[in-house]
CSV table of C-alpha atoms in Angstrom, one decimal:
chain,number,residue,atom,x,y,z
A,989,MET,CA,-15.2,-4.2,-8.1
A,990,SER,CA,-16.9,-7.1,-6.5
A,991,ALA,CA,-20.4,-8.3,-5.8
A,992,ALA,CA,-21.3,-10.6,-2.9
A,993,PRO,CA,-22.8,-14.0,-3.9
A,994,GLN,CA,-23.8,-16.5,-1.3
A,995,SER,CA,-22.0,-16.5,2.1
A,996,HIS,CA,-19.7,-19.1,3.5
A,997,PRO,CA,-19.8,-20.7,7.0
A,998,PHE,CA,-16.7,-18.6,7.9
A,999,ASP,CA,-18.9,-15.5,7.6
A,1000,SER,CA,-21.3,-15.9,10.5
A,1001,ASP,CA,-21.5,-12.1,11.3
A,1002,GLU,CA,-24.3,-10.0,9.9
A,1003,THR,CA,-21.8,-7.9,7.9
A,1004,PRO,CA,-18.6,-10.0,7.5
A,1005,LEU,CA,-15.4,-8.1,6.8
A,1006,VAL,CA,-14.3,-10.8,4.4
A,1007,LEU,CA,-16.7,-12.6,2.1
A,1008,VAL,CA,-15.6,-16.2,1.6
A,1009,ARG,CA,-17.5,-18.3,-0.9
A,1010,ARG,CA,-17.0,-21.2,-3.4
A,1011,ASP,CA,-17.7,-20.1,-6.9
A,1012,GLY,CA,-17.5,-23.1,-9.2
A,1013,ALA,CA,-13.8,-24.2,-9.4
A,1014,ILE,CA,-12.5,-21.4,-7.2
A,1015,THR,CA,-12.5,-19.9,-3.7
A,1016,HIS,CA,-13.5,-16.3,-4.0
A,1017,LEU,CA,-12.3,-13.9,-1.2
A,1018,THR,CA,-13.5,-10.3,-1.1
A,1019,LEU,CA,-12.3,-7.7,1.4
A,1020,ASN,CA,-15.6,-6.2,2.6
A,1021,ARG,CA,-14.9,-2.9,4.4
A,1022,PRO,CA,-15.5,-0.5,1.6
A,1023,ARG,CA,-16.1,2.6,3.6
A,1024,ALA,CA,-12.5,2.3,4.9
A,1025,ILE,CA,-11.2,1.2,1.5
A,1026,ASN,CA,-11.1,-2.3,2.9
A,1027,ALA,CA,-8.5,-1.4,5.6
A,1028,LEU,CA,-7.2,-4.6,7.1
A,1029,ASN,CA,-7.6,-5.5,10.8
A,1030,SER,CA,-7.0,-8.6,12.9
A,1031,ASP,CA,-10.4,-10.1,12.3
A,1032,MET,CA,-9.8,-9.9,8.5
A,1033,PHE,CA,-6.3,-11.5,8.8
A,1034,ALA,CA,-7.8,-14.5,10.7
A,1035,ARG,CA,-10.7,-14.9,8.2
A,1036,LEU,CA,-8.4,-14.7,5.2
A,1037,ALA,CA,-5.8,-17.1,6.7
A,1038,ALA,CA,-8.5,-19.7,7.5
A,1039,ALA,CA,-9.9,-19.4,3.9
A,1040,VAL,CA,-6.5,-19.7,2.2
A,1041,SER,CA,-5.7,-22.7,4.4
A,1042,ALA,CA,-9.1,-24.4,3.5
A,1043,ALA,CA,-8.5,-23.8,-0.2
A,1044,GLN,CA,-5.4,-26.0,-0.1
A,1045,HIS,CA,-7.5,-29.1,0.6
A,1046,ASP,CA,-11.0,-28.5,-0.8
A,1047,GLY,CA,-10.4,-28.9,-4.5
A,1048,SER,CA,-10.2,-25.2,-5.3
A,1049,GLN,CA,-8.3,-24.7,-8.6
A,1050,ALA,CA,-7.5,-21.0,-7.7
A,1051,ILE,CA,-8.2,-18.4,-5.1
A,1052,LEU,CA,-9.5,-15.1,-6.4
A,1053,LEU,CA,-8.8,-12.2,-4.1
A,1054,ASP,CA,-10.5,-8.8,-4.6
A,1055,GLY,CA,-12.1,-5.9,-2.7
A,1056,ALA,CA,-15.6,-4.5,-2.3
A,1057,GLY,CA,-16.6,-1.0,-3.2
A,1058,ASP,CA,-15.7,1.5,-5.9
A,1059,ARG,CA,-12.6,3.1,-4.3
A,1060,GLY,CA,-10.0,0.3,-4.3
A,1061,PHE,CA,-8.9,-3.1,-3.3
A,1062,CYS,CA,-7.3,-2.2,0.0
A,1063,GLY,CA,-6.1,1.1,1.6
A,1064,GLY,CA,-3.6,-0.8,3.8
A,1065,GLY,CA,-3.7,-1.9,7.4
A,1066,ASP,CA,-5.9,-0.4,10.1
A,1067,VAL,CA,-3.3,1.9,11.6
A,1068,LYS,CA,-5.6,3.0,14.5
A,1069,GLU,CA,-5.8,-0.7,15.6
A,1070,LEU,CA,-2.0,-1.1,15.2
A,1071,SER,CA,-1.3,2.1,17.2
A,1072,GLN,CA,-3.6,1.1,20.0
A,1073,GLY,CA,-3.1,-2.7,20.2
A,1074,SER,CA,-0.3,-5.2,20.4
A,1075,ALA,CA,1.6,-4.2,17.3
A,1076,ARG,CA,3.9,-7.2,17.1
A,1077,THR,CA,1.1,-9.7,17.5
A,1078,ILE,CA,-1.0,-7.9,14.8
A,1079,LEU,CA,2.0,-7.7,12.4
A,1080,ALA,CA,3.0,-11.3,12.9
A,1081,ASN,CA,-0.5,-12.5,12.0
A,1082,GLU,CA,-0.5,-10.3,8.9
A,1083,TYR,CA,3.0,-11.4,7.8
A,1084,ARG,CA,2.1,-15.1,8.2
A,1085,LEU,CA,-0.9,-14.5,6.0
A,1086,ASP,CA,1.2,-12.8,3.3
A,1087,TYR,CA,3.6,-15.7,3.4
A,1088,ALA,CA,0.8,-18.2,3.1
A,1089,ILE,CA,-0.5,-16.5,0.0
A,1090,SER,CA,2.9,-16.4,-1.5
A,1091,THR,CA,3.5,-20.1,-1.0
A,1092,SER,CA,-0.1,-21.3,-1.6
A,1093,ALA,CA,-0.2,-24.4,-3.7
A,1094,THR,CA,-3.6,-23.2,-4.9
A,1095,PRO,CA,-2.6,-20.2,-7.1
A,1096,VAL,CA,-3.9,-16.8,-5.8
A,1097,VAL,CA,-5.1,-14.3,-8.4
A,1098,GLY,CA,-4.9,-10.9,-6.8
A,1099,ILE,CA,-6.9,-8.1,-8.3
A,1100,MET,CA,-5.4,-4.7,-7.5
A,1101,ASP,CA,-8.2,-2.6,-8.9
A,1102,GLY,CA,-8.2,0.9,-7.6
A,1103,ILE,CA,-6.3,2.0,-4.5
A,1104,THR,CA,-3.9,-0.7,-3.3
A,1105,MET,CA,-1.5,0.4,-0.5
A,1106,GLY,CA,0.6,-1.1,2.2
A,1107,GLY,CA,-1.0,-4.2,3.6
A,1108,GLY,CA,-3.0,-4.5,0.3
A,1109,ILE,CA,0.3,-5.0,-1.5
A,1110,GLY,CA,1.3,-7.6,1.1
A,1111,LEU,CA,-1.8,-9.6,0.2
A,1112,THR,CA,-1.4,-9.4,-3.6
A,1113,GLY,CA,2.2,-8.4,-4.3
A,1114,HIS,CA,3.6,-11.9,-3.7
A,1115,ALA,CA,0.6,-13.8,-5.2
A,1116,ALA,CA,0.9,-16.2,-8.1
A,1117,ILE,CA,-0.8,-13.8,-10.5
A,1118,ARG,CA,-1.0,-10.0,-9.9
A,1119,VAL,CA,-3.6,-8.1,-11.9
A,1120,VAL,CA,-3.8,-4.3,-12.3
A,1121,THR,CA,-6.4,-2.2,-14.1
A,1122,GLU,CA,-6.6,1.3,-15.5
A,1123,ARG,CA,-8.0,2.4,-12.0
A,1124,SER,CA,-5.0,1.0,-10.1
A,1125,ARG,CA,-3.0,3.2,-7.8
A,1126,LEU,CA,-0.3,1.4,-5.8
A,1127,ALA,CA,1.8,2.8,-3.0
A,1128,MET,CA,3.9,2.0,0.0
A,1129,PRO,CA,3.2,5.2,2.0
A,1130,GLU,CA,4.5,4.2,5.4
A,1131,ALA,CA,7.3,6.8,5.7
A,1132,ARG,CA,4.4,9.3,5.9
A,1133,ILE,CA,3.3,7.9,9.3
A,1134,GLY,CA,6.7,7.2,10.9
A,1135,ILE,CA,7.2,3.6,9.9
A,1136,VAL,CA,8.7,1.9,6.8
A,1137,PRO,CA,7.4,-0.3,4.0
A,1138,ASP,CA,6.7,-3.8,5.4
A,1139,VAL,CA,4.7,-6.9,4.3
A,1140,GLY,CA,7.6,-7.9,2.2
A,1141,GLY,CA,7.5,-4.5,0.4
A,1142,HIS,CA,11.3,-4.1,0.6
A,1143,LEU,CA,11.7,-7.3,-1.5
A,1144,LEU,CA,9.6,-5.7,-4.3
A,1145,LEU,CA,11.2,-2.3,-4.0
A,1146,ALA,CA,14.7,-3.7,-3.9
A,1147,ALA,CA,14.1,-5.5,-7.2
A,1148,ALA,CA,12.9,-2.4,-9.0
A,1149,PRO,CA,15.2,-1.2,-11.8
A,1150,GLU,CA,17.9,1.5,-11.2
A,1151,ARG,CA,17.0,2.0,-7.5
A,1152,LEU,CA,13.6,3.4,-8.3
A,1153,GLY,CA,12.4,1.5,-5.3
A,1154,GLU,CA,14.4,3.9,-3.1
A,1155,MET,CA,12.8,6.8,-4.8
A,1156,LEU,CA,9.3,5.4,-4.1
A,1157,ALA,CA,10.1,4.3,-0.5
A,1158,VAL,CA,11.5,7.7,0.7
A,1159,SER,CA,8.7,9.7,-0.9
A,1160,ALA,CA,5.6,7.4,-0.4
A,1161,GLY,CA,5.3,7.6,-4.1
A,1162,ASP,CA,2.5,5.9,-6.0
A,1163,MET,CA,2.3,3.8,-9.1
A,1164,ALA,CA,-0.2,3.6,-11.9
A,1165,ALA,CA,-0.8,0.2,-13.7
A,1166,GLY,CA,2.0,0.5,-16.1
A,1167,ASP,CA,4.4,1.6,-13.4
A,1168,ALA,CA,3.4,-1.4,-11.2
A,1169,ILE,CA,4.2,-3.8,-14.0
A,1170,ALA,CA,7.4,-2.1,-15.0
A,1171,LEU,CA,8.7,-2.1,-11.4
A,1172,GLY,CA,7.7,-5.7,-10.6
A,1173,PHE,CA,4.7,-5.1,-8.4
A,1174,ALA,CA,2.2,-6.6,-10.9
A,1175,ASP,CA,2.2,-9.1,-13.8
A,1176,VAL,CA,-0.6,-8.2,-16.1
A,1177,PHE,CA,-3.0,-5.4,-17.1
A,1178,VAL,CA,-6.7,-6.2,-17.4
A,1179,PRO,CA,-9.3,-3.5,-18.2
A,1180,ALA,CA,-11.7,-3.2,-15.3
A,1181,GLU,CA,-14.7,-4.0,-17.5
A,1182,ARG,CA,-13.2,-7.4,-18.2
A,1183,LEU,CA,-12.9,-8.5,-14.5
A,1184,PRO,CA,-16.3,-10.2,-14.5
A,1185,GLN,CA,-15.2,-12.2,-17.6
A,1186,LEU,CA,-12.0,-13.2,-15.8
A,1187,GLN,CA,-14.0,-14.3,-12.7
A,1188,ALA,CA,-16.3,-16.4,-14.9
A,1189,ALA,CA,-13.5,-18.1,-16.7
A,1190,LEU,CA,-11.8,-19.0,-13.4
A,1191,ALA,CA,-15.0,-20.2,-11.9
A,1192,ALA,CA,-15.6,-22.4,-15.0
A,1193,GLY,CA,-12.2,-24.1,-14.3
A,1194,ALA,CA,-9.9,-22.5,-16.8
A,1195,ASP,CA,-6.2,-22.6,-16.1
A,1196,PRO,CA,-5.6,-19.3,-14.1
A,1197,HIS,CA,-2.8,-18.1,-16.3
A,1198,ALA,CA,-4.8,-18.9,-19.5
A,1199,ALA,CA,-7.8,-17.2,-18.0
A,1200,VAL,CA,-5.9,-14.0,-17.3
A,1201,ASP,CA,-4.1,-14.0,-20.6
A,1202,GLY,CA,-7.5,-14.3,-22.3
A,1203,VAL,CA,-8.6,-10.9,-21.0
A,1204,ALA,CA,-5.3,-9.1,-20.7
A,1205,GLU,CA,-4.1,-6.2,-22.8
A,1206,PRO,CA,-0.5,-4.8,-23.2
A,1207,ALA,CA,0.6,-2.8,-20.2
A,1208,PRO,CA,0.4,0.9,-20.4
A,1209,ALA,CA,3.6,2.9,-20.5
A,1210,SER,CA,5.3,3.7,-17.2
A,1211,ALA,CA,5.8,7.3,-16.4
A,1212,ILE,CA,8.0,6.4,-13.4
A,1213,LEU,CA,10.6,4.9,-15.8
A,1214,ASP,CA,11.0,8.3,-17.3
A,1215,ALA,CA,12.4,9.5,-14.0
A,1216,ARG,CA,15.5,7.5,-14.6
A,1217,ASP,CA,16.9,10.3,-16.7
A,1218,TRP,CA,17.4,12.5,-13.6
A,1219,TRP,CA,17.2,10.0,-10.8
A,1220,SER,CA,19.7,7.4,-11.9
A,1221,PRO,CA,22.8,9.8,-11.8
A,1222,ILE,CA,21.7,10.9,-8.3
A,1223,ALA,CA,21.2,7.4,-7.1
A,1224,ALA,CA,24.6,6.3,-8.5
A,1225,SER,CA,26.3,9.2,-6.7
A,1226,VAL,CA,24.5,8.5,-3.4
A,1227,PHE,CA,24.4,4.7,-3.3
A,1228,GLY,CA,27.4,3.7,-5.5
A,1229,ALA,CA,30.3,1.6,-4.5
A,1230,GLN,CA,32.3,4.6,-3.6
A,1231,GLU,CA,30.1,5.3,-0.6
A,1232,PRO,CA,29.4,3.2,2.6
A,1233,PRO,CA,26.4,0.9,2.1
A,1234,ALA,CA,23.2,2.3,3.5
A,1235,SER,CA,22.8,-0.7,5.7
A,1236,GLU,CA,26.0,0.2,7.4
A,1237,ASP,CA,25.6,4.0,7.4
A,1238,PRO,CA,21.8,4.8,7.2
A,1239,ALA,CA,22.1,8.3,8.5
A,1240,GLY,CA,24.9,9.1,6.0
A,1241,ALA,CA,22.9,7.6,3.1
A,1242,ALA,CA,19.8,9.6,4.0
A,1243,LEU,CA,21.9,12.8,4.3
A,1244,ARG,CA,23.7,12.2,1.0
A,1245,LEU,CA,20.4,11.7,-0.7
A,1246,ILE,CA,18.7,14.8,0.5
A,1247,ARG,CA,21.8,16.9,-0.2
A,1248,ALA,CA,22.1,15.5,-3.8
A,1249,LEU,CA,18.4,16.1,-4.5
A,1250,GLU,CA,18.5,19.7,-3.2
A,1251,ALA,CA,21.7,20.4,-5.1
A,1252,SER,CA,20.3,19.2,-8.4
A,1253,ASP,CA,19.3,21.6,-11.1
A,1254,ASP,CA,16.5,19.3,-12.2
A,1255,ALA,CA,13.0,20.5,-11.2
A,1256,ASP,CA,11.8,17.0,-10.5
A,1257,ALA,CA,14.7,16.3,-8.1
A,1258,GLY,CA,13.8,19.5,-6.3
A,1259,ARG,CA,10.2,18.5,-6.0
A,1260,LEU,CA,11.2,15.0,-4.7
A,1261,ALA,CA,13.5,16.7,-2.1
A,1262,ALA,CA,10.6,18.8,-0.8
A,1263,VAL,CA,8.5,15.6,-0.4
A,1264,VAL,CA,11.3,13.7,1.4
A,1265,ARG,CA,11.6,16.6,3.8
A,1266,THR,CA,8.0,16.0,4.9
A,1267,MET,CA,8.6,12.3,5.7
A,1268,SER,CA,9.9,11.0,9.1
A,1269,PRO,CA,13.7,11.3,8.9
A,1270,THR,CA,14.0,8.1,10.9
A,1271,SER,CA,11.8,6.3,8.4
A,1272,VAL,CA,13.8,7.6,5.4
A,1273,ALA,CA,17.1,6.3,6.9
A,1274,VAL,CA,15.6,2.9,8.0
A,1275,THR,CA,14.0,2.2,4.6
A,1276,LEU,CA,17.2,3.0,2.8
A,1277,ALA,CA,19.1,0.6,5.1
A,1278,GLN,CA,16.6,-2.2,4.7
A,1279,LEU,CA,16.5,-1.9,0.9
A,1280,ASP,CA,20.3,-2.1,0.9
A,1281,ARG,CA,20.3,-5.1,3.2
A,1282,THR,CA,17.6,-6.9,1.2
A,1283,ARG,CA,19.4,-6.4,-2.1
A,1284,ARG,CA,23.0,-7.0,-0.8
A,1285,ARG,CA,22.1,-10.2,1.1
A,1286,ALA,CA,19.6,-11.5,-1.6
A,1287,LEU,CA,17.0,-12.0,1.1
A,1288,SER,CA,14.0,-14.3,0.5
A,1289,LEU,CA,10.4,-13.2,1.3
A,1290,ALA,CA,10.6,-15.2,4.6
A,1291,ASP,CA,13.8,-13.3,5.5
A,1292,VAL,CA,12.3,-9.9,4.7
A,1293,LEU,CA,9.1,-10.6,6.7
A,1294,ALA,CA,11.3,-11.5,9.7
A,1295,ASP,CA,13.1,-8.3,9.3
A,1296,ASP,CA,9.8,-6.4,8.9
A,1297,LEU,CA,8.6,-7.8,12.3
A,1298,ARG,CA,11.7,-6.7,14.1
A,1299,THR,CA,11.9,-3.3,12.5
A,1300,LEU,CA,8.2,-2.4,12.5
A,1301,GLY,CA,7.8,-3.5,16.1
A,1302,ARG,CA,10.6,-1.2,17.1
A,1303,LEU,CA,9.4,1.7,15.0
A,1304,ALA,CA,5.8,1.4,16.3
A,1305,ALA,CA,7.0,1.9,19.8
A,1306,LEU,CA,8.7,5.3,18.9
A,1307,PRO,CA,7.0,8.7,19.1
A,1308,ASP,CA,7.1,9.2,15.3
A,1309,PHE,CA,4.5,6.5,14.6
A,1310,ALA,CA,2.0,7.9,17.1
A,1311,GLU,CA,2.6,11.4,15.7
A,1312,GLY,CA,2.3,10.2,12.1
A,1313,VAL,CA,-1.1,8.5,12.9
A,1314,ARG,CA,-2.3,11.7,14.6
A,1315,ALA,CA,-1.3,13.9,11.8
A,1316,GLN,CA,-2.5,11.7,8.9
A,1317,VAL,CA,-5.4,9.7,10.4
A,1318,ILE,CA,-6.8,11.3,13.6
A,1319,ASP,CA,-6.5,15.1,13.4
A,1320,LYS,CA,-5.6,15.1,9.7
A,1321,ASP,CA,-3.7,18.3,9.9
A,1322,ARG,CA,-1.0,16.8,7.7
A,1323,ASN,CA,1.6,18.5,9.9
A,1324,PRO,CA,3.6,15.9,11.8
A,1325,GLN,CA,6.2,17.0,14.3
A,1326,TRP,CA,8.9,14.4,13.8
A,1327,SER,CA,11.6,13.5,16.3
A,1328,PRO,CA,14.2,14.3,15.1
A,1329,ALA,CA,12.8,16.9,12.8
A,1330,ARG,CA,15.5,16.8,10.2
A,1331,ILE,CA,17.6,14.2,8.5
A,1332,GLU,CA,20.7,16.2,9.6
A,1333,ASP,CA,19.8,15.4,13.2
A,1334,LEU,CA,19.5,11.6,13.0
A,1335,ASP,CA,21.1,9.6,15.8
A,1336,ASP,CA,23.4,6.7,14.7
A,1337,ALA,CA,22.8,4.8,18.0
A,1338,VAL,CA,19.0,5.0,17.7
A,1339,LEU,CA,19.1,3.8,14.1
A,1340,ALA,CA,21.5,0.9,15.1
A,1341,ARG,CA,19.0,-0.3,17.7
A,1342,ILE,CA,16.1,-0.2,15.2
A,1343,LEU,CA,18.1,-2.1,12.6
A,1344,ASP,CA,19.8,-4.6,14.8
A,1345,PRO,CA,19.3,-7.9,13.0
A,1346,GLU,CA,19.2,-9.9,16.3
A,1347,ALA,CA,15.9,-10.2,18.2
A,1348,HIS,CA,15.9,-8.3,21.5
A,1349,ALA,CA,15.0,-10.1,24.7
A,1350,ASP,CA,11.3,-9.1,24.5
A,1351,GLU,CA,10.9,-9.9,20.8
A,1352,GLN,CA,9.5,-13.2,19.6
A,1353,PRO,CA,10.8,-14.2,16.1
A,1354,LEU,CA,8.3,-14.6,13.2
A,1355,ASP,CA,7.4,-18.3,13.1
A,1356,LEU,CA,6.9,-19.2,9.5
A,1357,GLU,CA,6.7,-22.7,8.0
A,1358,VAL,CA,9.3,-22.0,5.4
A,1359,ARG,CA,8.5,-23.7,2.1
A,1360,ARG,CA,10.0,-24.0,-1.3
A,1361,PRO,CA,8.8,-21.2,-3.7
A,1362,ARG,CA,5.5,-22.0,-5.4
A,1363,SER,CA,7.3,-22.1,-8.8
A,1364,ALA,CA,10.6,-21.3,-10.4
A,1365,ASP,CA,9.8,-17.6,-9.8
A,1366,ALA,CA,11.6,-17.5,-6.5
A,1367,GLY,CA,11.6,-13.7,-6.5
A,1368,ARG,CA,8.1,-13.8,-5.1
A,1369,GLY,CA,8.5,-16.8,-2.8
């Protein structure tokens, strides 16, 4: 996915976790932790933030962002670091970086080749130009480890057609290239074999949009869109105007959803219900509430990232996050013991504390230098 030309002064370590170099007209950034699918940690956030900032003033015409290795662009954040460190500080640094990329005056071209999950979507999902290939597999799998989609993911999920964002969020579902474009997570499909050609065109000073268009092909069909046949009627019955909004009654929304899925005669609905039952019940309710709040209030990326810091900071302090990391990352028994164990047992008061839009006494707000959107496409700024 990415070779490593000459190093940059930012990369003084023997094996830098982010390769930063000037390649002709562009700044080229490569996540360089391939054995961990380029999982993001605090050092990488700092290096990336410094490089993005420098590229605003050094004459770079674009920033190319990709990942080393043959498995994927980025498998997400380093959840071990997050579970063992100061979660709010780590998350705040990550979200500031995501916002800097989204508002960068120097357009960022994000290459989501291979696995791109969680924090990887934060880096590329709000970029100026978002590229997928035939190897792309995108996901926001946070409910599987007791938290919820963050890094502005609720903004992207809330904009997906016919509430397919809810379906993905509560099931940690993944997307192929055509799905990512159809659901608004990516802009253009480029065959992986043409990525070197794209890099060369950008380095030669081509307009970034023209360079991408020159190697792009029509997007593949989206299999997820086919789910609308059975999902849309369920979503309408669960989230329609006749029911309380999920942001006001998250436990009720989660319960209506699982009951509707389990009562459906459609085999796909039954399979989705079984998957949802394996997720953290708290995560399911909170992500439904946040999706409704994001959509209902037409939140900006800055607003959603501020919500993410409050919500994730609170979820990370609860037992489900530690249990999810144990089950999925440490012991890998894939058998988390959630608290509560069932959607039916969710506590309204606990959910209200998690979702409280006001910062608690021990919570610092996310300090963002709020800027105008990079272009007329305000949906990603």
